[in-house]
PDB file of C-alpha atoms and ligand atoms in Angstrom:
ATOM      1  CA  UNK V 109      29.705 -12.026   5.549  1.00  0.00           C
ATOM      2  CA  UNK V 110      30.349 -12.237   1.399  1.00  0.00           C
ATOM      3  CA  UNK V 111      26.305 -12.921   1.647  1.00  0.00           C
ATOM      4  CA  UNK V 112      25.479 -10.464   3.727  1.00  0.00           C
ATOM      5  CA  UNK V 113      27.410  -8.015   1.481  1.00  0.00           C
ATOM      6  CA  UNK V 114      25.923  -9.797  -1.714  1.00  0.00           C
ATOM      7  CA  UNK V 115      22.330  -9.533  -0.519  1.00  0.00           C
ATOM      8  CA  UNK V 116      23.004  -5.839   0.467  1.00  0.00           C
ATOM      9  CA  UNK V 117      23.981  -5.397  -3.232  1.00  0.00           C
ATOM     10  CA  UNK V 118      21.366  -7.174  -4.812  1.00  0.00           C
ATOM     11  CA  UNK V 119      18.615  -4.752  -2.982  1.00  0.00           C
ATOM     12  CA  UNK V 120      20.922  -1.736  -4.323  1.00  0.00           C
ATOM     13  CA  UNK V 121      20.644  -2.896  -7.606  1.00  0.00           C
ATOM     14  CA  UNK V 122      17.238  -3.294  -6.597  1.00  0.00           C
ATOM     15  CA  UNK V 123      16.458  -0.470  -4.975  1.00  0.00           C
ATOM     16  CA  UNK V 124      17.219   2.063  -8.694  1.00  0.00           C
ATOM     17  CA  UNK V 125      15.930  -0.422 -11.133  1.00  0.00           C
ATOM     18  CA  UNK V 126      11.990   0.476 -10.452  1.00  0.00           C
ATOM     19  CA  UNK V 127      10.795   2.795 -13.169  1.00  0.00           C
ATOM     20  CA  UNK V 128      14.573   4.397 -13.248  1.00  0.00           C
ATOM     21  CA  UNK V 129      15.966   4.776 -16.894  1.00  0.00           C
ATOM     22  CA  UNK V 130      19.724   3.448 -17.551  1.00  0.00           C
ATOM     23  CA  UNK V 131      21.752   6.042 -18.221  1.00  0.00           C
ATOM     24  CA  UNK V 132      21.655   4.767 -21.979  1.00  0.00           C
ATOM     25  CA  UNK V 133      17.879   4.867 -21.972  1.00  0.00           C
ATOM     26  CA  UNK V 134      17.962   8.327 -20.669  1.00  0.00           C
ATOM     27  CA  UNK V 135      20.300   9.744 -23.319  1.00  0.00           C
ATOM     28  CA  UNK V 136      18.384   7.902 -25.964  1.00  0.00           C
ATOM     29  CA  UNK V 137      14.786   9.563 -24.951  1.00  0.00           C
ATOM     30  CA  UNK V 138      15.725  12.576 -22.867  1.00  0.00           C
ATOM     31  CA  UNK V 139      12.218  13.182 -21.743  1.00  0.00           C
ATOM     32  CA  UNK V 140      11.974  11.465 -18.952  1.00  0.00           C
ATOM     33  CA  UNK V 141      10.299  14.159 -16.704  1.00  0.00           C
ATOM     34  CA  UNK V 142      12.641  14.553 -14.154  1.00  0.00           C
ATOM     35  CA  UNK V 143      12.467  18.155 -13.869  1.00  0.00           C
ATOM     36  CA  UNK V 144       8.584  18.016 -13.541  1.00  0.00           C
ATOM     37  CA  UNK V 145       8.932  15.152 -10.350  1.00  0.00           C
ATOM     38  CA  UNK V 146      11.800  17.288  -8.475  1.00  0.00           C
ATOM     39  CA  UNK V 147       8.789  20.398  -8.932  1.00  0.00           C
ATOM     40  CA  UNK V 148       6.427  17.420  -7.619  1.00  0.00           C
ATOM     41  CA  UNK V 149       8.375  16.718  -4.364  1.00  0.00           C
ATOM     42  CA  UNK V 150       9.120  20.441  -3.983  1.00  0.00           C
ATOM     43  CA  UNK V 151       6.105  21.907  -4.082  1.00  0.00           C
ATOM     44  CA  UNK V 152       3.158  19.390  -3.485  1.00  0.00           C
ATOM     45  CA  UNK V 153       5.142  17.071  -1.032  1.00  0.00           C
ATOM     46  CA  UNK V 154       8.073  18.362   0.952  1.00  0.00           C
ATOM     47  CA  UNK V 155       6.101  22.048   0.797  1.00  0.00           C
ATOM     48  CA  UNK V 156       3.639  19.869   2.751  1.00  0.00           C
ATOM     49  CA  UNK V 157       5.867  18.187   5.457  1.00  0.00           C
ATOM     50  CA  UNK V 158       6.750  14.901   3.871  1.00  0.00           C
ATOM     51  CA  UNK V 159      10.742  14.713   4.945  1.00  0.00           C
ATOM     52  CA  UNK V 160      11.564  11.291   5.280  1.00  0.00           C
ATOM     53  CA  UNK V 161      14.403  11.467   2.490  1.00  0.00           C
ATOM     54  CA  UNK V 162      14.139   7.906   1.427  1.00  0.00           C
ATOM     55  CA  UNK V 163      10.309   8.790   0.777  1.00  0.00           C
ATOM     56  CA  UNK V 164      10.889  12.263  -1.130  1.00  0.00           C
ATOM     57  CA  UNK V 165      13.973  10.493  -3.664  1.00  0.00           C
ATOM     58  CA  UNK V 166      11.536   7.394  -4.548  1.00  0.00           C
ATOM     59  CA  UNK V 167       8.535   9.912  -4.991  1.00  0.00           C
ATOM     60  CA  UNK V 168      11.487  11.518  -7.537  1.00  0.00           C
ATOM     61  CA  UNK V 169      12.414   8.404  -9.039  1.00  0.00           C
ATOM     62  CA  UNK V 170       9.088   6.390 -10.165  1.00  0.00           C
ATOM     63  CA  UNK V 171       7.439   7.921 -13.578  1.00  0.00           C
ATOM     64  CA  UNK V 172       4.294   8.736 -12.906  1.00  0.00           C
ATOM     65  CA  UNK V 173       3.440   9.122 -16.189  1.00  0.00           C
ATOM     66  CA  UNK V 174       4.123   5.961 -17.226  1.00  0.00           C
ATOM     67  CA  UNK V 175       1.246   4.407 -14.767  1.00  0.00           C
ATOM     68  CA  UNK V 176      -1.558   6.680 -15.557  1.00  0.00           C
ATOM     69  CA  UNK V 177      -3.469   6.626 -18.984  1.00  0.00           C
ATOM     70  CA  UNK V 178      -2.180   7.913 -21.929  1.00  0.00           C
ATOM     71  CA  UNK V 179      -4.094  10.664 -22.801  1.00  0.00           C
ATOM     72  CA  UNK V 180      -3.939  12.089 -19.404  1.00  0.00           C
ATOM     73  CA  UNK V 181       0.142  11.922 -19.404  1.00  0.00           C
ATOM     74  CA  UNK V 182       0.263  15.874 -19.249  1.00  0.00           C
ATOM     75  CA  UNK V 183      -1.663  15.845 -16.257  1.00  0.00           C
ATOM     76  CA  UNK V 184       0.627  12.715 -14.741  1.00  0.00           C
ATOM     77  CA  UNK V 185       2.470  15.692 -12.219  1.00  0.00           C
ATOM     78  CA  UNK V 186      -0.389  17.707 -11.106  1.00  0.00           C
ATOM     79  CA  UNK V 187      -1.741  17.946  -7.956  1.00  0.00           C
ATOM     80  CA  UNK V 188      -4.188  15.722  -7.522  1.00  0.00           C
ATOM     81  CA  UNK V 189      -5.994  11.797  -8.116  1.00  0.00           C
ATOM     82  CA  UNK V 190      -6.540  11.165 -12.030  1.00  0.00           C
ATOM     83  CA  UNK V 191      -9.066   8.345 -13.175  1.00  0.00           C
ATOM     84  CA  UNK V 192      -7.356   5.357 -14.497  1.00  0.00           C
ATOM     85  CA  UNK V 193     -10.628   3.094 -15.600  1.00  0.00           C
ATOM     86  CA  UNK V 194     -13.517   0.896 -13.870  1.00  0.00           C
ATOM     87  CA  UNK V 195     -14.309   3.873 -11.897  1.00  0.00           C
ATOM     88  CA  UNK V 196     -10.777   3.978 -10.171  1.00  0.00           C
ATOM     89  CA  UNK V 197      -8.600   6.435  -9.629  1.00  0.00           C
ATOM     90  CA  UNK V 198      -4.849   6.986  -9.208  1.00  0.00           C
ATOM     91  CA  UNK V 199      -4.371   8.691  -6.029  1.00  0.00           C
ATOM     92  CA  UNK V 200      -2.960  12.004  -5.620  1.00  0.00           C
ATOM     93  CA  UNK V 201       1.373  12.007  -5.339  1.00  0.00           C
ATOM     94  CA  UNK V 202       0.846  14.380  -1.777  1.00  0.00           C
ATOM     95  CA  UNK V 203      -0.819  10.960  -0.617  1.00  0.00           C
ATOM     96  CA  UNK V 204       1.016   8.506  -1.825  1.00  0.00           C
ATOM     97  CA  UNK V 205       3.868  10.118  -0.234  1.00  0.00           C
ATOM     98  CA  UNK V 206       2.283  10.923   3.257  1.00  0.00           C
ATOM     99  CA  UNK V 207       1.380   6.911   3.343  1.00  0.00           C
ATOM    100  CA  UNK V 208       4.549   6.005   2.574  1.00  0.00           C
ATOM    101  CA  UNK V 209       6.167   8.008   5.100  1.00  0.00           C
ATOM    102  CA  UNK V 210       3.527   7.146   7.867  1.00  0.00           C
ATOM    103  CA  UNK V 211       4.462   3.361   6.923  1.00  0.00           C
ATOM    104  CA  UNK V 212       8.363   3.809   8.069  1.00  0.00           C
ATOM    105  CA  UNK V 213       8.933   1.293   5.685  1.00  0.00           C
ATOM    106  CA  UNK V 214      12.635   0.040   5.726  1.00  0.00           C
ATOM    107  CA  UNK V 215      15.333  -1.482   3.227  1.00  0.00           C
ATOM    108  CA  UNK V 216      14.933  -5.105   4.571  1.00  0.00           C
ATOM    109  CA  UNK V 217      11.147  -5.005   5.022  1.00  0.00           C
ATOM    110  CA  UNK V 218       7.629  -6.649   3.336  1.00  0.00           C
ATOM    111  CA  UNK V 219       5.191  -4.489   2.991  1.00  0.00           C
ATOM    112  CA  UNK V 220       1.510  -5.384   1.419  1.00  0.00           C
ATOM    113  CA  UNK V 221      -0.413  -2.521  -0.486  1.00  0.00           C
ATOM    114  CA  UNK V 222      -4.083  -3.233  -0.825  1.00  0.00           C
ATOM    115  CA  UNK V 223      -5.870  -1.659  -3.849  1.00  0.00           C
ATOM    116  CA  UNK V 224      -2.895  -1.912  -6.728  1.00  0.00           C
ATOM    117  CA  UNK V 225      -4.586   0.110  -8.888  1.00  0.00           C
ATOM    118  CA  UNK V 226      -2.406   1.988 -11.449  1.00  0.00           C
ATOM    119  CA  UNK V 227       0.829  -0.097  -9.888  1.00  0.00           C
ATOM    120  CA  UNK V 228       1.940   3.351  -8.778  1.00  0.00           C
ATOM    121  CA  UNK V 229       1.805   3.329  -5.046  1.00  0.00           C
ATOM    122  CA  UNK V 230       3.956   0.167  -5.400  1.00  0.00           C
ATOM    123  CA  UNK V 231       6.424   1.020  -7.637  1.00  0.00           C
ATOM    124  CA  UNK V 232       7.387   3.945  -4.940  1.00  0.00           C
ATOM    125  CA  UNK V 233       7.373   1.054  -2.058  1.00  0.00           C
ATOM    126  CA  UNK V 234       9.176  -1.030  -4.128  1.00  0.00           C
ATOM    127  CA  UNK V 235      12.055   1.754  -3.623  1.00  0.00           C
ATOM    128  CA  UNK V 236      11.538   1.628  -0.162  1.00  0.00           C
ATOM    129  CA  UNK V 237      11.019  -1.992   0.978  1.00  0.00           C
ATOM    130  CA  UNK V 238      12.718  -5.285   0.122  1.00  0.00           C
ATOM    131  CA  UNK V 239       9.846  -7.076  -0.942  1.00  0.00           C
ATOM    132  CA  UNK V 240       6.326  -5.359  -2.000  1.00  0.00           C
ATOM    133  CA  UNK V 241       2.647  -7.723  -2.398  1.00  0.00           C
ATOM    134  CA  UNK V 242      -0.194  -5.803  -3.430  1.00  0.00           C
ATOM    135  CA  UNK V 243      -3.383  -6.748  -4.719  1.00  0.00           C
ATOM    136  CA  UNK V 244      -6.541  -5.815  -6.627  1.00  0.00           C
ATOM    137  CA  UNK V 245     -10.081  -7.032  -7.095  1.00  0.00           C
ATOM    138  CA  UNK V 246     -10.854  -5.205 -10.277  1.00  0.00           C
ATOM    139  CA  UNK V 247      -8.727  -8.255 -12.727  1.00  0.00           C
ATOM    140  CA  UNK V 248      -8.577  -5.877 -15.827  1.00  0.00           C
ATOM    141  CA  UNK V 249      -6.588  -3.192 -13.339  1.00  0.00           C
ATOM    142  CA  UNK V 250      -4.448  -5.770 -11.926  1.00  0.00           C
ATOM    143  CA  UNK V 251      -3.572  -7.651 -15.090  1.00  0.00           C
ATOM    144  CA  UNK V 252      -2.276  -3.420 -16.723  1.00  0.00           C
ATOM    145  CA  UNK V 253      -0.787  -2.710 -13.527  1.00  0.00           C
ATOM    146  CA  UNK V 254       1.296  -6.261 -13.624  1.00  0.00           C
ATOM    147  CA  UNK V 255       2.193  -5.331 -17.036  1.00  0.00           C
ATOM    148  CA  UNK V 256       3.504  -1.793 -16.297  1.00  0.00           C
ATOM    149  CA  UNK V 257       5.049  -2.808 -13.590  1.00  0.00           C
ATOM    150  CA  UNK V 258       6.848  -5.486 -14.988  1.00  0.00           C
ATOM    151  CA  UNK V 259       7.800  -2.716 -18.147  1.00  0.00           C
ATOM    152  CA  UNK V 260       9.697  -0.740 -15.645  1.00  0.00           C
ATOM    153  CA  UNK V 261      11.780  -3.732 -14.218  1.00  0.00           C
ATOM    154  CA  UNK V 262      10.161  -3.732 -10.538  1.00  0.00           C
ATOM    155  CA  UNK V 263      10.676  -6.664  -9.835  1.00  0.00           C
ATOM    156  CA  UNK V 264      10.601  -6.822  -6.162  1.00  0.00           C
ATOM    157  CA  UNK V 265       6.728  -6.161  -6.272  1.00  0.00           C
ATOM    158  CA  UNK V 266       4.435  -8.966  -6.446  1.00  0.00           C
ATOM    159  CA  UNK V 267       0.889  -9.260  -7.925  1.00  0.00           C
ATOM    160  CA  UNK V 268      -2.691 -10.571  -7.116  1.00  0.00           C
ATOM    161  CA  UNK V 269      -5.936 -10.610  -8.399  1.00  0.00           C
ATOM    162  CA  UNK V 270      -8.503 -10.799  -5.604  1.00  0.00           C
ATOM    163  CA  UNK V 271      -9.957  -9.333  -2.443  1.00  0.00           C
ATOM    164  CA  UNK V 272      -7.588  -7.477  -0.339  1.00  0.00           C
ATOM    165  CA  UNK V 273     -10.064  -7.163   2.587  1.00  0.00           C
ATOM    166  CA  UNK V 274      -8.092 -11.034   3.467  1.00  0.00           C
ATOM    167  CA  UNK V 275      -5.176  -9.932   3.126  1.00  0.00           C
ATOM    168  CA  UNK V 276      -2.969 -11.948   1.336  1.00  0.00           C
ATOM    169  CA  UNK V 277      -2.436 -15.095   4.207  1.00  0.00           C
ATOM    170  CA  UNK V 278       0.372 -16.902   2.551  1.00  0.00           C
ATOM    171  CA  UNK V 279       2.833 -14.244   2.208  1.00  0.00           C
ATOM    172  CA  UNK V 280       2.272 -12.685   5.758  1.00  0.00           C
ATOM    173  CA  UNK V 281       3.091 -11.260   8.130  1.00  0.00           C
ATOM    174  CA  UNK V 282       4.005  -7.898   6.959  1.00  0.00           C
ATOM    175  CA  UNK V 283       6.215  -4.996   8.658  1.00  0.00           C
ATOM    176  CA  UNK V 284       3.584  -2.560   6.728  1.00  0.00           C
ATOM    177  CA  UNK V 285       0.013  -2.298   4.891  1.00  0.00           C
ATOM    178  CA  UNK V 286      -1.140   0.215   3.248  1.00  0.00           C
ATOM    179  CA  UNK V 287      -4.543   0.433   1.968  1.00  0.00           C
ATOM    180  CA  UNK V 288      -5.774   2.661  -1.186  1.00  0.00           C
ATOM    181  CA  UNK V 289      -9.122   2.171  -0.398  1.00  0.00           C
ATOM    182  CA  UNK V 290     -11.400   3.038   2.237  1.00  0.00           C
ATOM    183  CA  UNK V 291     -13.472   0.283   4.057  1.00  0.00           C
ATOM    184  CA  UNK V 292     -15.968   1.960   6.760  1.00  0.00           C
ATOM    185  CA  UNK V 293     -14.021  -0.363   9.717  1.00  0.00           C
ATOM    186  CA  UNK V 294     -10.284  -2.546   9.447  1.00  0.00           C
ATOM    187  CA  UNK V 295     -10.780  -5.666   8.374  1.00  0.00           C
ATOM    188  CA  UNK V 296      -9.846  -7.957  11.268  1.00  0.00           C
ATOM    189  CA  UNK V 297      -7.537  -9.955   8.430  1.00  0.00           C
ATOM    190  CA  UNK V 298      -4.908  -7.297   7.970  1.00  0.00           C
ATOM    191  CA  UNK V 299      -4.573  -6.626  11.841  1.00  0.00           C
ATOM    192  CA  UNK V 300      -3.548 -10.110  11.917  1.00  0.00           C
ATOM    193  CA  UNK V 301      -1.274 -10.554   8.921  1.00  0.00           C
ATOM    194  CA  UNK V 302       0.887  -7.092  10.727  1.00  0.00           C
ATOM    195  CA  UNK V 303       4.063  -8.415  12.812  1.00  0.00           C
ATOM    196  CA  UNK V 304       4.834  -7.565  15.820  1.00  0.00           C
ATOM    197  CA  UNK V 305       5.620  -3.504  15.287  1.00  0.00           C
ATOM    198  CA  UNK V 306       4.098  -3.675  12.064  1.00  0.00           C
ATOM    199  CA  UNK V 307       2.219  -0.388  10.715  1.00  0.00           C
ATOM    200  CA  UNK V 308      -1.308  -0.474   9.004  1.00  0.00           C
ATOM    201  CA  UNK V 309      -1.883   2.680   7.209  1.00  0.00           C
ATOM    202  CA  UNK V 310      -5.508   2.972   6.009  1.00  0.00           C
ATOM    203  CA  UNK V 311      -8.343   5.456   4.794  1.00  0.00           C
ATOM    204  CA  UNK V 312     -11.373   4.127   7.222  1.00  0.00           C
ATOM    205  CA  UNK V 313     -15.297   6.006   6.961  1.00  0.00           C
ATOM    206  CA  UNK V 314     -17.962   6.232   4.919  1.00  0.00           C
ATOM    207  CA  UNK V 315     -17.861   6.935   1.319  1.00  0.00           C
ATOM    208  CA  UNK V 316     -18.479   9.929  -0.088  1.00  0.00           C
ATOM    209  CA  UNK V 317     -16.737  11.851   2.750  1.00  0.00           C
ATOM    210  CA  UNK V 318     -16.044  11.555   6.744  1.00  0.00           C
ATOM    211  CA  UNK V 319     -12.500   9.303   6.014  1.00  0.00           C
ATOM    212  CA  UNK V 320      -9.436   9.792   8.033  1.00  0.00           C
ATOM    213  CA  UNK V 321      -6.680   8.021   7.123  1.00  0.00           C
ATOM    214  CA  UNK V 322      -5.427   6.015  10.600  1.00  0.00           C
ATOM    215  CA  UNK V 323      -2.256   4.440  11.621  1.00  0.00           C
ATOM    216  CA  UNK V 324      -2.242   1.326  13.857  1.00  0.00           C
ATOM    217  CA  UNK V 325       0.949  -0.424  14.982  1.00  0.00           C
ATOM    218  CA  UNK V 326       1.133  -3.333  16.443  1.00  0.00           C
ATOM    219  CA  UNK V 327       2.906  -3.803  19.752  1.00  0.00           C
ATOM    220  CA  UNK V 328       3.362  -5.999  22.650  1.00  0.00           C
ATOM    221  CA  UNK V 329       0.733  -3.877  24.753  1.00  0.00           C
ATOM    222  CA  UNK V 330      -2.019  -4.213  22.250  1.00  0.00           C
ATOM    223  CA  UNK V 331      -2.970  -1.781  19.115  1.00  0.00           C
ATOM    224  CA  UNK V 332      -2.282   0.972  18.898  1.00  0.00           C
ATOM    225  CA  UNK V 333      -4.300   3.842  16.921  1.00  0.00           C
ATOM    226  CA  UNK V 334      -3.327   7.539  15.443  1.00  0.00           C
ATOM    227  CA  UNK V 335      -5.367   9.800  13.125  1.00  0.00           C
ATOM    228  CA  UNK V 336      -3.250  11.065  10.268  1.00  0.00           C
ATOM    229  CA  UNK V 337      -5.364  13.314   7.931  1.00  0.00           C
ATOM    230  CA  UNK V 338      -9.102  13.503   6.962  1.00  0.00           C
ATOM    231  CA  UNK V 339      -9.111  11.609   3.026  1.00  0.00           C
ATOM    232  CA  UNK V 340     -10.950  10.930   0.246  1.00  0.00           C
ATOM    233  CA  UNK V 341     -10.456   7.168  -1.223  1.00  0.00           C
ATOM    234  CA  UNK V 342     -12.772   5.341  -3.158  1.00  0.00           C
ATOM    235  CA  UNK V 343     -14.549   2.666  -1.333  1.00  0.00           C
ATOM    236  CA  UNK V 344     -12.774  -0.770  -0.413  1.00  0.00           C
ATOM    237  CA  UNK V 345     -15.717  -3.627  -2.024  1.00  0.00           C
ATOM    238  CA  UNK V 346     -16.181  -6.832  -1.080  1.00  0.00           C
ATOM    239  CA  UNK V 347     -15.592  -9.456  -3.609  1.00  0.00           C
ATOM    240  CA  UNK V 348     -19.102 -10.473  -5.295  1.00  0.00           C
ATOM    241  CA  UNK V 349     -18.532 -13.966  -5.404  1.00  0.00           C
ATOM    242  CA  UNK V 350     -17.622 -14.467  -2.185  1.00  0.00           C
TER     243      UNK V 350
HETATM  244  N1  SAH T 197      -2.891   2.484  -5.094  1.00  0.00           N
HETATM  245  C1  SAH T 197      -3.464   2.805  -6.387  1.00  0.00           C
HETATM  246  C2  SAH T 197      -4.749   3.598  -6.298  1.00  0.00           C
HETATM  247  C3  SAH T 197      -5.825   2.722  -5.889  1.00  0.00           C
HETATM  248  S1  SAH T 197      -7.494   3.203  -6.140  1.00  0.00           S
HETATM  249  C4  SAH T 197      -2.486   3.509  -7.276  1.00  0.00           C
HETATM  250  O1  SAH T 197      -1.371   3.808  -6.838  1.00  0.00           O
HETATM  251  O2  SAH T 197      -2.830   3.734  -8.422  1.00  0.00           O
HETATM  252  C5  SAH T 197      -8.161   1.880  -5.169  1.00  0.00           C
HETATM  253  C6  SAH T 197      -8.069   0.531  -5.844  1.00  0.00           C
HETATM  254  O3  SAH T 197      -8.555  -0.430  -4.904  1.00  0.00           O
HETATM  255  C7  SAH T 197      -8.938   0.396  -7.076  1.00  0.00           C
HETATM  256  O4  SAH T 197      -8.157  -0.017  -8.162  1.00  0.00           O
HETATM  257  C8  SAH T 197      -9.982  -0.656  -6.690  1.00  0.00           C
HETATM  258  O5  SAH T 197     -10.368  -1.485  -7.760  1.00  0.00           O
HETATM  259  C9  SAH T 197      -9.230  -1.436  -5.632  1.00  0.00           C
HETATM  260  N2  SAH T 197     -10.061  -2.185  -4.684  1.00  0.00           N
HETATM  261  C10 SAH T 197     -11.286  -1.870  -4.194  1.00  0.00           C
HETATM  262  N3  SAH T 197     -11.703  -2.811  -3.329  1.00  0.00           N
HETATM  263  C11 SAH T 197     -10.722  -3.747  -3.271  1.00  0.00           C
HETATM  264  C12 SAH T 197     -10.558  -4.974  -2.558  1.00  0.00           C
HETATM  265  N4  SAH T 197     -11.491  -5.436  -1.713  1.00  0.00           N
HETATM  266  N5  SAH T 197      -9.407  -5.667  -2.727  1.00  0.00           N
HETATM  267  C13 SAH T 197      -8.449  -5.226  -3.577  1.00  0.00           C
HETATM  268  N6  SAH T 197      -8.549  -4.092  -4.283  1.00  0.00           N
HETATM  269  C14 SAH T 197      -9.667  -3.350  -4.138  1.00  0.00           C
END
């Protein structure tokens, strides 16, 4: 019982520290952009029929502008994906919040992100799920997105360097994966590494256009398949050396 009540504490704790400012820190610099997220989740997220409340305050809490380049900080709250290097991009908050929601991810659950990219898609499911693993081919993207994320005190998310179509074996199975980039069919891999009701959110087509982003669950009758939203992710490469 004192454990259970411990543990529940510990993921409180948890659960604010990503990316959220003590209320020292947020006297000390007062900028902190709140007022520009709660326009964020307002107008580009709930506007659009995001209302999974959980979703909508972590979308609130996690800077933006602390993941995406420097110079394009003023830009960090806009509508839209911003570039953040090797040809990457950050993807647009509307998104990352309708993935999050379509992954029903909950307080006690481990969810794997594919395609870390600026960290930010995992710092909001590090608000949402117990444990987060997400991982990234491109090493100089991983190794600044490890960094950031580590600078805003998430540390429930793990990090990888490496090729996300395998999944990442050792820490499965997950209750969710999401995917931030778009492979034209599912890798077999992350099918597998789902548990049993486990959700795999993922932008599947060609690039350049045609993507939907598709939810599968796993259930006890087979896979199941829905089509969310036609996307636009970059492509989802296979490791070179492999
Ligand atoms: N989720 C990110 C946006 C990702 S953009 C964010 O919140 O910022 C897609 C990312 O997937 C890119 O960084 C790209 O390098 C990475 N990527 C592409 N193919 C990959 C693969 N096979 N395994 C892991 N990451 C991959």
């Amino acid at each position: 019982m004192r454990a259970a009540l411990l543990s529940a504490l510990v993921s409180a704790l948890i659960l604010i520290e990503c990316g959220v400012p003590s209320p020292e820190a947020r006297d000390a610099s007062s900028d902190d952009r709140t007022e520009e997220r709660a326009r964020m989740v307002r107008e580009q997220i709930a506007s659009r029929g995001v209302r999974d409340p959980r979703v909508l305050a972590a979308m609130e809490a996690v800077p933006r502008h602390a993941l995406v380049p420097e110079a394009l900080s003023d830009r960090a709250y806009a509508d839209g994906p911003l570039p953040i290097g090797e040809g990457q991009t950050i993807s647009q908050p509307y998104i990352v919040a309708a993935m999050s929601e379509a992954a029903d991810v909950g307080p006690e659950e481990r969810v794997l992100e594919v395609g870390t990219g600026s960290g930010y898609q995992a710092a909001v499911l590090s608000h949402l799920a117990r444990e987060v693993y997400t991982i990234e081919l491109e090493p100089s993207l991983a190794a600044r997105a490890a960094a950031d994320l580590a600078r805003l005190g998430c540390t429930n998310v793990h990090t990888r360097t490496g090729d996300g179509y395998a999944g990442w074996p050792e820490a499965a199975p997950f209750d969710a994966i999401l995917v931030t980039a778009a492979p034209d069919h599912v890798p077999d891999a992350l099918v597998e590494q789902l548990a049993m009701g486990g959700r795999l959110v993922i932008p599947v087509g060609p690039r350049g256009g045609g993507q939907q982003l598709v939810v599968l669950e796993k259930t006890a009758e087979g896979v199941t398949r829905e089509t969310l939203l036609p996307v636009m992710f970059v492509p989802l490469r296979r490791d070179p050396e492999e």
